[in-house]
Each structure stands twice: as structure tokens, then as C-alpha cells.
Amino acid sequence: MAGMGDMPMRPARPGPPMQHRGPPPMARRPEPIDREKTCPLLLRVFTRVAGHHQNEEFAVRGKEPKDEVQIYTWKDATLRELTDLVKEVALPARKRNARLSFAFVYPDKNGRFVVRQVGSTFAYGHGRGDDAKTLAELGFQIGDYLSVAIM
């Protein structure tokens, strides 16, 4: 695949966890990051109204979708923090009833890009949806892109 020769491969991501009966198992929160001492990562965010970008739109390196926003953040950033940052640059995300759907975009073991939905928030619904979930908890790896569908 063009432009993929120098990209390191990583194992495929596991599917959704198996459903358990009874109360959910205790989730272990990652160690907090000291944002004063830890260098932030560059998160490439691609926004789109009415749906996520298609896998094929990321197939050629350097020809990603044009609606990119670059954000410096940490792996402990919550979807609420990212929602508020997207609202600063994307007018449709500021609508009172806007819902933002988040998906990670990353290459699979064959080098083809995968768009995997990981959560959603409401523009003004603090505490609703997946607001408190962090990038780390959702399985983000440095180098992944973030697709944000604004609905």
C-alpha cells in the first residue's frame, strides 16, 4: 500500500469485551498524568457533520481529509475535554442539541485503516453520555487519529 512501508505494524485490536452477568467488574483507572511534567501528544482530529469519515479516506498518507484540527493533549484527556475543544473550532458542534460521536482511526494488521467508534457526548450535556471516559481507558494509542462525527 502506498506510503505504508515505513509505518510500524501493531497487533489487531480486540473486539468488544464479553458480556458478564451480574455487576460489572471494577474498572481500573490508569494512573493520573502530571500534566506539568508530562509532554503532551499531538492528536490529529478529523471532524465531519452527519457521520464519521470512511476508512478509505485515510488510505493514502498525506491525503487525509482536509477538515483536520491538531490538538496537543494527554492520554488522560476525557471526551468532555475534547468535546469542548472541538466546539471552539467547529460551529455545528456548538448547537444546543448537537451530539458528538468519537472514533479512533488506526491501521489494522494488514495496513488498512479501521474506524472504531468509542463513545459519544452531547455538546451541552455535562455528565451525560461518555463524558468522563479518557483516551487511555478507551484504548487510544499514540499515533491513532480521532474522527468526530457531529450530529
mmCIF file of C-alpha atoms in Angstrom:
data_model
loop_
_atom_site.group_PDB
_atom_site.id
_atom_site.type_symbol
_atom_site.label_atom_id
_atom_site.label_comp_id
_atom_site.label_asym_id
_atom_site.label_seq_id
_atom_site.Cartn_x
_atom_site.Cartn_y
_atom_site.Cartn_z
ATOM 1 C CA MET A 1 0.000 0.000 0.000
ATOM 2 C CA ALA A 2 1.401 3.398 -0.973
ATOM 3 C CA GLY A 3 3.049 5.264 1.860
ATOM 4 C CA MET A 4 2.601 2.442 4.359
ATOM 5 C CA GLY A 5 6.063 0.861 4.018
ATOM 6 C CA ASP A 6 7.630 2.844 6.833
ATOM 7 C CA MET A 7 4.675 2.562 9.246
ATOM 8 C CA PRO A 8 5.268 0.063 12.063
ATOM 9 C CA MET A 9 2.594 -2.577 12.454
ATOM 10 C CA ARG A 10 0.879 -3.426 15.692
ATOM 11 C CA PRO A 11 -1.390 -6.305 16.582
ATOM 12 C CA ALA A 12 -5.063 -6.051 15.737
ATOM 13 C CA ARG A 13 -7.271 -4.628 18.464
ATOM 14 C CA PRO A 14 -9.535 -6.991 20.324
ATOM 15 C CA GLY A 15 -13.269 -6.792 19.757
ATOM 16 C CA PRO A 16 -15.746 -5.672 22.373
ATOM 17 C CA PRO A 17 -15.404 -7.348 25.754
ATOM 18 C CA MET A 18 -17.601 -10.322 26.537
ATOM 19 C CA GLN A 19 -20.778 -9.533 28.441
ATOM 20 C CA HIS A 20 -20.764 -10.732 32.059
ATOM 21 C CA ARG A 21 -23.753 -11.431 34.238
ATOM 22 C CA GLY A 22 -24.083 -9.584 37.496
ATOM 23 C CA PRO A 23 -22.431 -6.301 38.414
ATOM 24 C CA PRO A 24 -19.748 -5.002 36.055
ATOM 25 C CA PRO A 25 -16.162 -5.785 37.048
ATOM 26 C CA MET A 26 -14.287 -2.973 38.743
ATOM 27 C CA ALA A 27 -12.585 -0.864 36.093
ATOM 28 C CA ARG A 28 -9.036 0.123 36.926
ATOM 29 C CA ARG A 29 -8.402 3.756 36.179
ATOM 30 C CA PRO A 30 -4.982 4.470 34.711
ATOM 31 C CA GLU A 31 -2.517 6.342 36.865
ATOM 32 C CA PRO A 32 -3.131 10.090 36.689
ATOM 33 C CA ILE A 33 -0.767 12.036 34.468
ATOM 34 C CA ASP A 34 1.083 15.027 35.857
ATOM 35 C CA ARG A 35 0.358 17.478 33.050
ATOM 36 C CA GLU A 36 3.044 19.844 34.348
ATOM 37 C CA LYS A 37 5.782 17.229 33.949
ATOM 38 C CA THR A 38 4.487 15.063 31.068
ATOM 39 C CA CYS A 39 4.877 16.204 27.481
ATOM 40 C CA PRO A 40 1.538 16.248 25.611
ATOM 41 C CA LEU A 41 0.906 14.198 22.484
ATOM 42 C CA LEU A 42 -0.296 15.501 19.124
ATOM 43 C CA LEU A 43 -3.824 14.300 18.410
ATOM 44 C CA ARG A 44 -4.974 14.653 14.811
ATOM 45 C CA VAL A 45 -8.736 15.194 14.907
ATOM 46 C CA PHE A 46 -10.950 14.972 11.813
ATOM 47 C CA THR A 47 -14.438 16.441 12.191
ATOM 48 C CA ARG A 48 -17.409 15.820 9.936
ATOM 49 C CA VAL A 49 -21.094 16.696 10.103
ATOM 50 C CA ALA A 50 -23.612 13.807 9.934
ATOM 51 C CA GLY A 51 -21.195 10.888 10.209
ATOM 52 C CA HIS A 52 -17.651 9.600 10.516
ATOM 53 C CA HIS A 53 -15.131 9.642 7.708
ATOM 54 C CA GLN A 54 -14.819 6.397 5.778
ATOM 55 C CA ASN A 55 -11.806 4.096 6.165
ATOM 56 C CA GLU A 56 -10.743 4.759 2.567
ATOM 57 C CA GLU A 57 -10.339 8.483 3.239
ATOM 58 C CA PHE A 58 -7.265 7.665 5.354
ATOM 59 C CA ALA A 59 -5.732 5.120 2.945
ATOM 60 C CA VAL A 60 -3.050 7.385 1.466
ATOM 61 C CA ARG A 61 -0.676 9.033 3.913
ATOM 62 C CA GLY A 62 -0.567 12.785 3.329
ATOM 63 C CA LYS A 63 -4.017 12.775 1.702
ATOM 64 C CA GLU A 64 -6.122 12.549 4.836
ATOM 65 C CA PRO A 65 -9.396 14.520 4.954
ATOM 66 C CA LYS A 66 -8.913 18.291 4.891
ATOM 67 C CA ASP A 67 -11.055 19.071 7.951
ATOM 68 C CA GLU A 68 -8.245 18.383 10.391
ATOM 69 C CA VAL A 69 -7.687 20.033 13.746
ATOM 70 C CA GLN A 70 -4.480 19.347 15.635
ATOM 71 C CA ILE A 71 -4.735 19.234 19.409
ATOM 72 C CA TYR A 72 -1.971 18.796 21.950
ATOM 73 C CA THR A 73 -3.341 16.756 24.830
ATOM 74 C CA TRP A 74 -2.636 13.839 27.157
ATOM 75 C CA LYS A 75 -3.918 10.264 27.266
ATOM 76 C CA ASP A 76 -5.947 11.117 30.378
ATOM 77 C CA ALA A 77 -7.997 13.699 28.438
ATOM 78 C CA THR A 78 -11.720 12.989 28.721
ATOM 79 C CA LEU A 79 -14.222 13.016 25.893
ATOM 80 C CA ARG A 80 -15.773 16.081 27.619
ATOM 81 C CA GLU A 81 -12.458 17.968 27.350
ATOM 82 C CA LEU A 82 -12.188 17.010 23.677
ATOM 83 C CA THR A 83 -15.836 17.980 23.076
ATOM 84 C CA ASP A 84 -15.169 21.452 24.470
ATOM 85 C CA LEU A 85 -12.077 21.834 22.257
ATOM 86 C CA VAL A 86 -13.966 20.708 19.135
ATOM 87 C CA LYS A 87 -16.739 23.207 19.937
ATOM 88 C CA GLU A 88 -14.153 26.003 19.742
ATOM 89 C CA VAL A 89 -13.363 25.238 16.081
ATOM 90 C CA ALA A 90 -16.480 23.559 14.651
ATOM 91 C CA LEU A 91 -19.625 25.700 14.572
ATOM 92 C CA PRO A 92 -22.084 22.783 14.158
ATOM 93 C CA ALA A 93 -20.756 21.315 17.432
ATOM 94 C CA ARG A 94 -21.977 24.409 19.286
ATOM 95 C CA LYS A 95 -25.653 23.748 18.591
ATOM 96 C CA ARG A 96 -27.631 23.153 21.763
ATOM 97 C CA ASN A 97 -28.779 19.655 20.686
ATOM 98 C CA ALA A 98 -25.532 18.576 18.992
ATOM 99 C CA ARG A 99 -24.214 15.085 19.696
ATOM 100 C CA LEU A 100 -20.576 14.224 19.030
ATOM 101 C CA SER A 101 -19.565 10.658 18.241
ATOM 102 C CA PHE A 102 -15.901 9.745 18.681
ATOM 103 C CA ALA A 103 -13.994 7.036 16.794
ATOM 104 C CA PHE A 104 -10.346 6.007 16.716
ATOM 105 C CA VAL A 105 -8.766 5.625 13.287
ATOM 106 C CA TYR A 106 -5.753 3.325 13.088
ATOM 107 C CA PRO A 107 -4.163 0.771 10.724
ATOM 108 C CA ASP A 108 -5.051 -2.888 11.252
ATOM 109 C CA LYS A 109 -2.525 -5.729 10.976
ATOM 110 C CA ASN A 110 -2.824 -5.571 7.155
ATOM 111 C CA GLY A 111 -2.155 -1.826 6.997
ATOM 112 C CA ARG A 112 -5.760 -0.888 6.159
ATOM 113 C CA PHE A 113 -7.282 1.847 8.253
ATOM 114 C CA VAL A 114 -10.091 0.987 10.648
ATOM 115 C CA VAL A 115 -12.608 3.460 12.092
ATOM 116 C CA ARG A 116 -13.756 2.174 15.510
ATOM 117 C CA GLN A 117 -16.414 4.084 17.438
ATOM 118 C CA VAL A 118 -15.507 4.541 21.090
ATOM 119 C CA GLY A 119 -18.035 6.919 22.646
ATOM 120 C CA SER A 120 -20.301 9.914 22.333
ATOM 121 C CA THR A 121 -21.097 13.131 24.159
ATOM 122 C CA PHE A 122 -23.642 15.922 23.954
ATOM 123 C CA ALA A 123 -22.489 19.475 23.256
ATOM 124 C CA TYR A 124 -24.105 20.841 26.411
ATOM 125 C CA GLY A 125 -24.915 17.675 28.341
ATOM 126 C CA HIS A 126 -22.252 17.687 31.030
ATOM 127 C CA GLY A 127 -22.325 14.342 32.819
ATOM 128 C CA ARG A 128 -24.295 12.586 30.075
ATOM 129 C CA GLY A 129 -23.021 10.041 27.616
ATOM 130 C CA ASP A 130 -19.358 9.108 27.810
ATOM 131 C CA ASP A 131 -18.118 12.469 29.121
ATOM 132 C CA ALA A 132 -15.813 11.037 31.793
ATOM 133 C CA LYS A 133 -14.105 8.370 29.644
ATOM 134 C CA THR A 134 -10.456 9.069 28.902
ATOM 135 C CA LEU A 135 -8.482 8.322 25.756
ATOM 136 C CA ALA A 136 -6.413 5.787 27.717
ATOM 137 C CA GLU A 137 -9.486 3.985 29.076
ATOM 138 C CA LEU A 138 -10.869 3.683 25.551
ATOM 139 C CA GLY A 139 -7.676 2.059 24.238
ATOM 140 C CA PHE A 140 -6.101 5.032 22.457
ATOM 141 C CA GLN A 141 -2.544 4.505 21.253
ATOM 142 C CA ILE A 142 -0.202 7.319 20.316
ATOM 143 C CA GLY A 143 -0.398 7.745 16.543
ATOM 144 C CA ASP A 144 -4.116 6.992 16.286
ATOM 145 C CA TYR A 145 -6.322 9.632 14.670
ATOM 146 C CA LEU A 146 -9.624 10.748 16.148
ATOM 147 C CA SER A 147 -12.715 11.016 13.964
ATOM 148 C CA VAL A 148 -15.509 13.178 15.379
ATOM 149 C CA ALA A 149 -18.962 12.950 13.824
ATOM 150 C CA ILE A 150 -21.176 15.925 14.677
ATOM 151 C CA MET A 151 -24.880 15.153 14.594
#
